[in-house]
XYZ file of C-alpha atoms in Angstrom:
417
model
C 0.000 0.000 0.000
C 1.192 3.340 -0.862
C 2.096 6.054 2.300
C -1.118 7.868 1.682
C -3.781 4.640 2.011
C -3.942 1.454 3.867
C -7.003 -0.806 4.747
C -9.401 0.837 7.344
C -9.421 0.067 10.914
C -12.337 -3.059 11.895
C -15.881 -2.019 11.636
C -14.869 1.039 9.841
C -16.439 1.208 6.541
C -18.224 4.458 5.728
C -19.529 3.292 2.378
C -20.930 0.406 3.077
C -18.454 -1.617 0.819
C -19.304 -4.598 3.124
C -22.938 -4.086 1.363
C -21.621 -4.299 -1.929
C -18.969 -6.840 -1.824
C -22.023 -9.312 -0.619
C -24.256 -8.461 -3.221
C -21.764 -9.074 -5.776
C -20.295 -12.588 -4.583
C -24.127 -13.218 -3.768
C -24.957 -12.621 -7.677
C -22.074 -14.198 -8.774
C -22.737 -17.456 -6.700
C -26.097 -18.150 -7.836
C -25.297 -17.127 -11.645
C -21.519 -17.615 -12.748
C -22.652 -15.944 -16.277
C -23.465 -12.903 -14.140
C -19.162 -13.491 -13.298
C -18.882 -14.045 -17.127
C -20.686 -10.624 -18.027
C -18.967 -8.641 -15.495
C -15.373 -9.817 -16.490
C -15.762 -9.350 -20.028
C -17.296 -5.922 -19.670
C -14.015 -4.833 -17.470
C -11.719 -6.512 -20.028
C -13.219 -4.582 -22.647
C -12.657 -1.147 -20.925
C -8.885 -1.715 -20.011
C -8.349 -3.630 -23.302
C -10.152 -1.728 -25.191
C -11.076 2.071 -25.381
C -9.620 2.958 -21.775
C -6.244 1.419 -22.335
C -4.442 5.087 -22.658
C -7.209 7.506 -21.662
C -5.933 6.922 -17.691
C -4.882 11.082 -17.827
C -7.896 11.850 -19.353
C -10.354 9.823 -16.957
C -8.094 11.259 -14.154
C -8.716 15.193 -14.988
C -12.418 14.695 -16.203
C -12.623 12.973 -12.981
C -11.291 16.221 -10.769
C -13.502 18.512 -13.175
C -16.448 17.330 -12.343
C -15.653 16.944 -8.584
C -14.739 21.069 -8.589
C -17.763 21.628 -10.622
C -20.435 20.324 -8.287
C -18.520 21.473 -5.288
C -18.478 25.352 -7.109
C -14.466 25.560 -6.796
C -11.746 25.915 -8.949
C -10.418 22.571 -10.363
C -6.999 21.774 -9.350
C -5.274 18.582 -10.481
C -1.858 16.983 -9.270
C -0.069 14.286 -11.005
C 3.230 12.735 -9.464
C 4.742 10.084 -10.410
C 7.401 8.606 -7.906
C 8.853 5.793 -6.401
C 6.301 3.644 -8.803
C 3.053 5.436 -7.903
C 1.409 7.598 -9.612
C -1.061 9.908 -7.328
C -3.842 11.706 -8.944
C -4.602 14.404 -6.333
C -7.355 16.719 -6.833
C -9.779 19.544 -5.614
C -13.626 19.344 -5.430
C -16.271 17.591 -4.005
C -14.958 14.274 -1.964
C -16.194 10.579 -3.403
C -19.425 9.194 -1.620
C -21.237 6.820 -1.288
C -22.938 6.842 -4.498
C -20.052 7.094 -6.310
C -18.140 3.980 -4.157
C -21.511 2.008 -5.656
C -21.278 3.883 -9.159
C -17.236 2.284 -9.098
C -18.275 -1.332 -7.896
C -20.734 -1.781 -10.775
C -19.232 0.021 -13.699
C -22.732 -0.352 -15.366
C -24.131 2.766 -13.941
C -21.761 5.679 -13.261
C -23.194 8.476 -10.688
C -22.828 11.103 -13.021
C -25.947 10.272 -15.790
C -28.431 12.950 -13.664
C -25.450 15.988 -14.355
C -26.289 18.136 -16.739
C -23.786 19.008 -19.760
C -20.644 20.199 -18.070
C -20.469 17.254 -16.248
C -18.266 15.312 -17.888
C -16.779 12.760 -15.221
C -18.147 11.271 -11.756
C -16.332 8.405 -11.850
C -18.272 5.798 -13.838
C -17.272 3.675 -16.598
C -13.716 5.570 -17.383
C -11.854 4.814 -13.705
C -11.440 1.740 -15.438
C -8.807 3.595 -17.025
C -6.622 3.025 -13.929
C -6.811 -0.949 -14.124
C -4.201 -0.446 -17.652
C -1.611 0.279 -14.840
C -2.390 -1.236 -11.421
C -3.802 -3.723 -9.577
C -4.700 -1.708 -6.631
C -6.449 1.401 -7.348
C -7.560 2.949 -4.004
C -9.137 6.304 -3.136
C -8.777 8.686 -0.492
C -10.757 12.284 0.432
C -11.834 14.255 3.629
C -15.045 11.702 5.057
C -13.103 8.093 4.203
C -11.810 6.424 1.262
C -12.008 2.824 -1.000
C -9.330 0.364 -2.232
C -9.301 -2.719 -4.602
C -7.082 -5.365 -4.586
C -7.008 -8.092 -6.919
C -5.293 -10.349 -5.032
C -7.860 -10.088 -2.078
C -10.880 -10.057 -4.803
C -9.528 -13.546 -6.219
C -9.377 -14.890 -2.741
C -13.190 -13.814 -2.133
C -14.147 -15.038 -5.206
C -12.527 -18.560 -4.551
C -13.971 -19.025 -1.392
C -17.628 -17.740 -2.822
C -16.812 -20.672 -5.479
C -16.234 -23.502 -3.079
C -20.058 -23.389 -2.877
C -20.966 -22.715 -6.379
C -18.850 -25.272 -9.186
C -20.189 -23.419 -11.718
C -18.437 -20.207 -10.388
C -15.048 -22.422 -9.908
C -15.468 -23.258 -13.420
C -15.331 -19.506 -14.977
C -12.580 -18.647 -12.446
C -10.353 -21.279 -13.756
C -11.554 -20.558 -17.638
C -9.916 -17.191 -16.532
C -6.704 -18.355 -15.482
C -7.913 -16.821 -11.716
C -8.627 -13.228 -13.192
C -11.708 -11.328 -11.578
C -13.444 -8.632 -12.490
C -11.610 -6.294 -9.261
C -13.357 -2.626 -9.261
C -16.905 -4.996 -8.273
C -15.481 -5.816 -5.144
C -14.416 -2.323 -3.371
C -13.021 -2.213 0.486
C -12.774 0.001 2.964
C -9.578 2.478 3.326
C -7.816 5.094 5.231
C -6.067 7.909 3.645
C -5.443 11.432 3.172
C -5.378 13.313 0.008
C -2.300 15.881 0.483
C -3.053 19.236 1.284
C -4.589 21.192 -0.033
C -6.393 19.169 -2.339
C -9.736 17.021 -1.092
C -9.519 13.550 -2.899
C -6.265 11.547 -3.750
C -6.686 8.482 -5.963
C -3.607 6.476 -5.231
C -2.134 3.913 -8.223
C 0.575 1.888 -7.698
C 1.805 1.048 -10.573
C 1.809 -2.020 -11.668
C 5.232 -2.923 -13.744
C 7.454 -0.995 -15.705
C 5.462 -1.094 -18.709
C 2.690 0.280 -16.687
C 5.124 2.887 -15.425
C 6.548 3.801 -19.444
C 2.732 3.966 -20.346
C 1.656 6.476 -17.276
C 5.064 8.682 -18.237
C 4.332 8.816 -22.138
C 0.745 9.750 -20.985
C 1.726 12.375 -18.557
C 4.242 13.977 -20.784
C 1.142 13.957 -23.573
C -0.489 16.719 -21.577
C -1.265 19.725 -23.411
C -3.580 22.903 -23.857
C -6.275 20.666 -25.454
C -6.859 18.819 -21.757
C -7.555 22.518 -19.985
C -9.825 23.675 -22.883
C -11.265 20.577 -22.990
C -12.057 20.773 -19.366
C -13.856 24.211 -18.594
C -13.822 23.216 -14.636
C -10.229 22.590 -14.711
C -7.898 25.437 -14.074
C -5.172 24.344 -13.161
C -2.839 20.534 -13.908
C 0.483 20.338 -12.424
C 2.357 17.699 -13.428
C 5.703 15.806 -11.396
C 7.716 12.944 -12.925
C 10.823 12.562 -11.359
C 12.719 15.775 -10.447
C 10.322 17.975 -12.990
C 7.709 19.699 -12.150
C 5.296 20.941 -14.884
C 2.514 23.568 -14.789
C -0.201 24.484 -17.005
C -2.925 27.075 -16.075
C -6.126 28.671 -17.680
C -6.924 31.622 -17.324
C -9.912 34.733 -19.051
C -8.348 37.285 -20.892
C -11.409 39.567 -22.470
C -12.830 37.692 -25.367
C -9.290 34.964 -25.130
C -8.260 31.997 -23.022
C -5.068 31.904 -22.161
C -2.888 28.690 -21.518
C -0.083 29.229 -19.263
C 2.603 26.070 -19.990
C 5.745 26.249 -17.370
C 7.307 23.778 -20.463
C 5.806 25.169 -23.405
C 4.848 28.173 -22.890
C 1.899 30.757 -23.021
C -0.859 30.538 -25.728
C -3.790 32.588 -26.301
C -7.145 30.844 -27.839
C -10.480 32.202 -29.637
C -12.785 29.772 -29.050
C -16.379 29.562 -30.078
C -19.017 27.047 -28.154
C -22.029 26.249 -28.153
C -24.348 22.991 -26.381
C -27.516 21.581 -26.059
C -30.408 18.697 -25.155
C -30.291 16.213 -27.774
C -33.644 14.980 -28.686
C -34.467 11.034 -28.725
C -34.477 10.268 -32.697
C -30.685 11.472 -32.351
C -29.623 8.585 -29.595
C -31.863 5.946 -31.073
C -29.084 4.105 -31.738
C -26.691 4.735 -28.835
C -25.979 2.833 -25.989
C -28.270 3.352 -22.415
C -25.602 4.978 -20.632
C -25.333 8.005 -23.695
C -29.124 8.005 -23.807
C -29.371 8.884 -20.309
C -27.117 11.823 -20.978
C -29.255 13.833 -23.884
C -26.341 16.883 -24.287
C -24.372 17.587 -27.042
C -21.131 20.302 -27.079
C -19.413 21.718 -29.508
C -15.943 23.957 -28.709
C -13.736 25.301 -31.539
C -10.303 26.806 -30.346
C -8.097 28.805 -32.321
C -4.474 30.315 -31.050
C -3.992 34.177 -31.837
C -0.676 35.548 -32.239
C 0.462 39.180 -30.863
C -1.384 41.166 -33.669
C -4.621 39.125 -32.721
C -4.280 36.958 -35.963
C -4.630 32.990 -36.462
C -1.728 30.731 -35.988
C -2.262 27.070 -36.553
C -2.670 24.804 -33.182
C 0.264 23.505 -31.717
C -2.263 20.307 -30.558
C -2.441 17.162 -32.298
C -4.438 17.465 -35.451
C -7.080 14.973 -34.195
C -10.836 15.466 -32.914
C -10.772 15.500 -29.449
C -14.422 14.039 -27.833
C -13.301 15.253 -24.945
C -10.015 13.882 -25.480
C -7.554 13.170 -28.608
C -9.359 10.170 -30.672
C -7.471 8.977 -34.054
C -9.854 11.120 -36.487
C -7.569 12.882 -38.331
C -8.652 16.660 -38.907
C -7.368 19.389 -41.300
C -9.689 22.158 -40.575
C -7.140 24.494 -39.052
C -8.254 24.168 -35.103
C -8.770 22.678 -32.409
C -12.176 20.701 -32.116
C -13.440 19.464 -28.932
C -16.724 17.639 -29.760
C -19.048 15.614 -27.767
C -18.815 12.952 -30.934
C -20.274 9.791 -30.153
C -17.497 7.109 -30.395
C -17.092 3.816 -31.883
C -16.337 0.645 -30.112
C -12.791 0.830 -30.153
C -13.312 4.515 -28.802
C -10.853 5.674 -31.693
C -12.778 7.002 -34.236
C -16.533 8.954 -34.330
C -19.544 6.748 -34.918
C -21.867 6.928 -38.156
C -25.328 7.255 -37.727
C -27.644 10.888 -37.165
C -26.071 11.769 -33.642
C -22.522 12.300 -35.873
C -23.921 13.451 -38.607
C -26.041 16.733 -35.888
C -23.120 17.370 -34.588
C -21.134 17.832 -37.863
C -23.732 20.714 -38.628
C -23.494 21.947 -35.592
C -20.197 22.220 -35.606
C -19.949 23.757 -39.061
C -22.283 26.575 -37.393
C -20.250 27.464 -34.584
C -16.953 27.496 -37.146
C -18.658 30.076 -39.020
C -19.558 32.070 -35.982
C -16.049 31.864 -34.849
C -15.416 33.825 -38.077
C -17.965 36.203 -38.109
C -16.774 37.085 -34.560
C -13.352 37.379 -34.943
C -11.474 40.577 -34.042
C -9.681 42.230 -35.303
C -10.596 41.638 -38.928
C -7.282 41.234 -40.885
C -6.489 39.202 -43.916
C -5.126 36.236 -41.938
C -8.699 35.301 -41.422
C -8.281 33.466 -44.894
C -5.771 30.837 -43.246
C -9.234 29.430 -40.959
C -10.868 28.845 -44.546
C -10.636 24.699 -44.786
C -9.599 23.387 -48.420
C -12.010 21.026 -50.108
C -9.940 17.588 -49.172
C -10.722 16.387 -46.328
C -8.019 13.711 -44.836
C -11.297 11.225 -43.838
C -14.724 10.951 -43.564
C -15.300 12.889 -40.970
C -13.191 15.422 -42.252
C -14.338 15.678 -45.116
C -18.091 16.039 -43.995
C -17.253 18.858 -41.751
C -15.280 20.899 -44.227
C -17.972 20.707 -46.903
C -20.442 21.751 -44.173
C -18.164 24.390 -43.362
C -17.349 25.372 -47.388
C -21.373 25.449 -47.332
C -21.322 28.732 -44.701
C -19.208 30.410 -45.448
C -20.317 32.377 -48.535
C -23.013 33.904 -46.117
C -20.841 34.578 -43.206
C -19.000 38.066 -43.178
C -15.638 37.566 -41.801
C -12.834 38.851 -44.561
C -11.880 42.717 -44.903
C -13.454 44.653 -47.573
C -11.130 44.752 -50.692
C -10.935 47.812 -50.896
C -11.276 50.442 -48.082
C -14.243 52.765 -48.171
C -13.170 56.565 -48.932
C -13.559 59.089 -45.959
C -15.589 61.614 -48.871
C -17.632 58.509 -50.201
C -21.472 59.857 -50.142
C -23.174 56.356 -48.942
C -21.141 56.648 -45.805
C -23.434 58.467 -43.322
């Protein structure tokens, strides 16, 4: 156990893991396909779509907690000594969130509205691509997992049901872990509120958190209105990146890269049923959509091509390539493999909407200078999505007003008033 969590004294358990842990060997015991459908579904998330997003889950994670407590989110990432501590400001994990963790079907978050974007649900399975004992730790208690103690439950739950045995073995005596949470005792270091604590698993877990930490960039704080702040520490370096208001610009502060200054345009919404018809339960039960362009200014107030990775970000950096010259940061529904956007009407709204707020971006940009021509997308588009949003762009633009006039008006000329 790492120095800031260890197993909670006997009889302490403030969110009723005890509860929880029953119910799940319970279920398990009298159906071993319930075991079945549990594992797979957490092998899919660390195999599949969460296997790098561990950064990403960690600061939507401490947004969300500083949104619904009304602070300013503050994220700290160190890596040390083989741990990696996510520590973070905001409102501390309860009990509903404990239960949200232990099932993974339901995350506590679907009732938020649309700047909510994560209460730990699905995504903290993010954590199992580098550890085997997640644990977190806040202000009123904290939780832990442990695989090795979840296998030993599980094989004693088994000794009464054979058919349980069975799917244990057909698993080489893997379990699905986050179902079974326990009790802990911890302290998040001051002054943040909630610590989660990962201790990393092996070295290639440890290469995987470094490359991920050292992947950080502007996109995450723009990405992440209720984050203002992400410092991060690997080894003897410690990195800072703030977000701040400046008038009509947002301004990224990067101790290692550093300052940019953004236009963005954004603009959200409900989403109405016809549009999630064919979307999983979970996004149904979140109707918003969002749409954020960003778009770094240079001294003169003029566009300068992002220094991000030319990618749609939904929230965070997918592999959809994208040539329109900014940053887009699109609630896009996903595919399985979480890598690319998913066809189908929910894509194709968003694409329009997204073409609208592009165009406003122009229309709204100050000062008006001839630089302005550099946001205007060519025709090719480097994919499908791409290629969809320039044309819907291309469409616009002939009716939005955002170049100077050719030639300047004369001071004597009698339709000035």
């Amino acid at each position: 156990m790492s120095m800031f969590v260890q197993p909670a004294a006997e009889g302490a358990d403030p969110f009723g893991t005890a509860r929880l842990r029953r119910g799940v060997l319970d279920a398990w015991a009298t159906s071993p396909a319930r075991f079945r459908e549990d594992a797979n579904a957490e092998e899919d998330l660390v195999l599949g779509g969460y296997r790098d997003r561990l950064v990403v889950e960690l600061a939507q994670n401490a947004a969300d907690a500083a949104a619904r407590a009304g602070v300013p989110g503050r994220l700290r990432l160190t890596l040390r000594d083989g741990v990696l501590v996510a520590a973070n400001t905001g409102a501390p994990l309860d009990a509903a969130g404990v239960e949200s963790l232990s099932t993974l079907r339901a995350s506590a978050k679907r009732d938020a509205g649309p700047g909510a974007v994560g209460r730990f649900g699905v995504g903290f399975a993010a954590v199992l691509a580098v550890t085997d004992e997640p644990a977190v730790v806040g202000r009123h208690g904290g939780v832990r997992w442990s695989l090795a103690e979840a296998r030993g439950l599980a094989g004693d739950t088994a000794l009464h049901s054979p058919g349980l045995g069975d799917e244990i073995r057909r698993r080489d005596g893997h379990v699905p872990l986050l179902r079974l949470p326990f009790p802990a005792e911890g302290s998040a270091p001051s002054p943040y509120d909630t610590a989660v604590i990962l201790p990393l698993r092996d070295t290639a877990a440890a290469d995987l958190a470094e490359r991920l930490l050292n992947a950080v960039d502007d996109a995450l704080l723009l990405a992440l209105p209720g984050l203002e702040e992400v410092v991060v520490e690997t080894g003897d370096e410690t990195r800072t990146l703030a977000r701040r208001s400046e008038g009509p610009l947002t301004v990224v502060e990067d101790s290692r890269e550093g300052t940019t200054r953004w236009r963005t345009s954004a603009a959200h919404g409900p989403l109405t049923p016809d549009l999630l018809a064919d979307r999983p339960v979970e996004e149904r039960l979140r109707p918003h959509w969002s749409v954020t362009w960003a778009v770094p200014v240079d001294a003169d107030g003029g566009p300068v091509r992002p220094r991000t990775g030319p990618v749609l970000h939904a929230p965070t950096p997918s592999d959809e390539p994208l040539g329109v010259p900014a940053l887009l940061i699109a609630s896009y529904p996903l595919d399985s493999t979480r890598r690319h956007a998913a066809r189908g009407p929910l894509t194709d709204f968003l694409t329009e909407r997204a073409a609208d707020a592009y165009a406003g971006l122009l229309a709204d940009w100050r000062p008006v200078g001839a630089g302005l021509v550099d946001l205007v997308p060519g025709p090719l588009g480097k994919g499908e999505l791409d290629g969809a949003l320039r044309r819907a762009i291309l469409e616009r633009l002939p009716r939005t007003a955002f170049l100077p006039p050719a030639v300047p008006p004369r001071e004597d000329d009698p339709d000035l008033p």
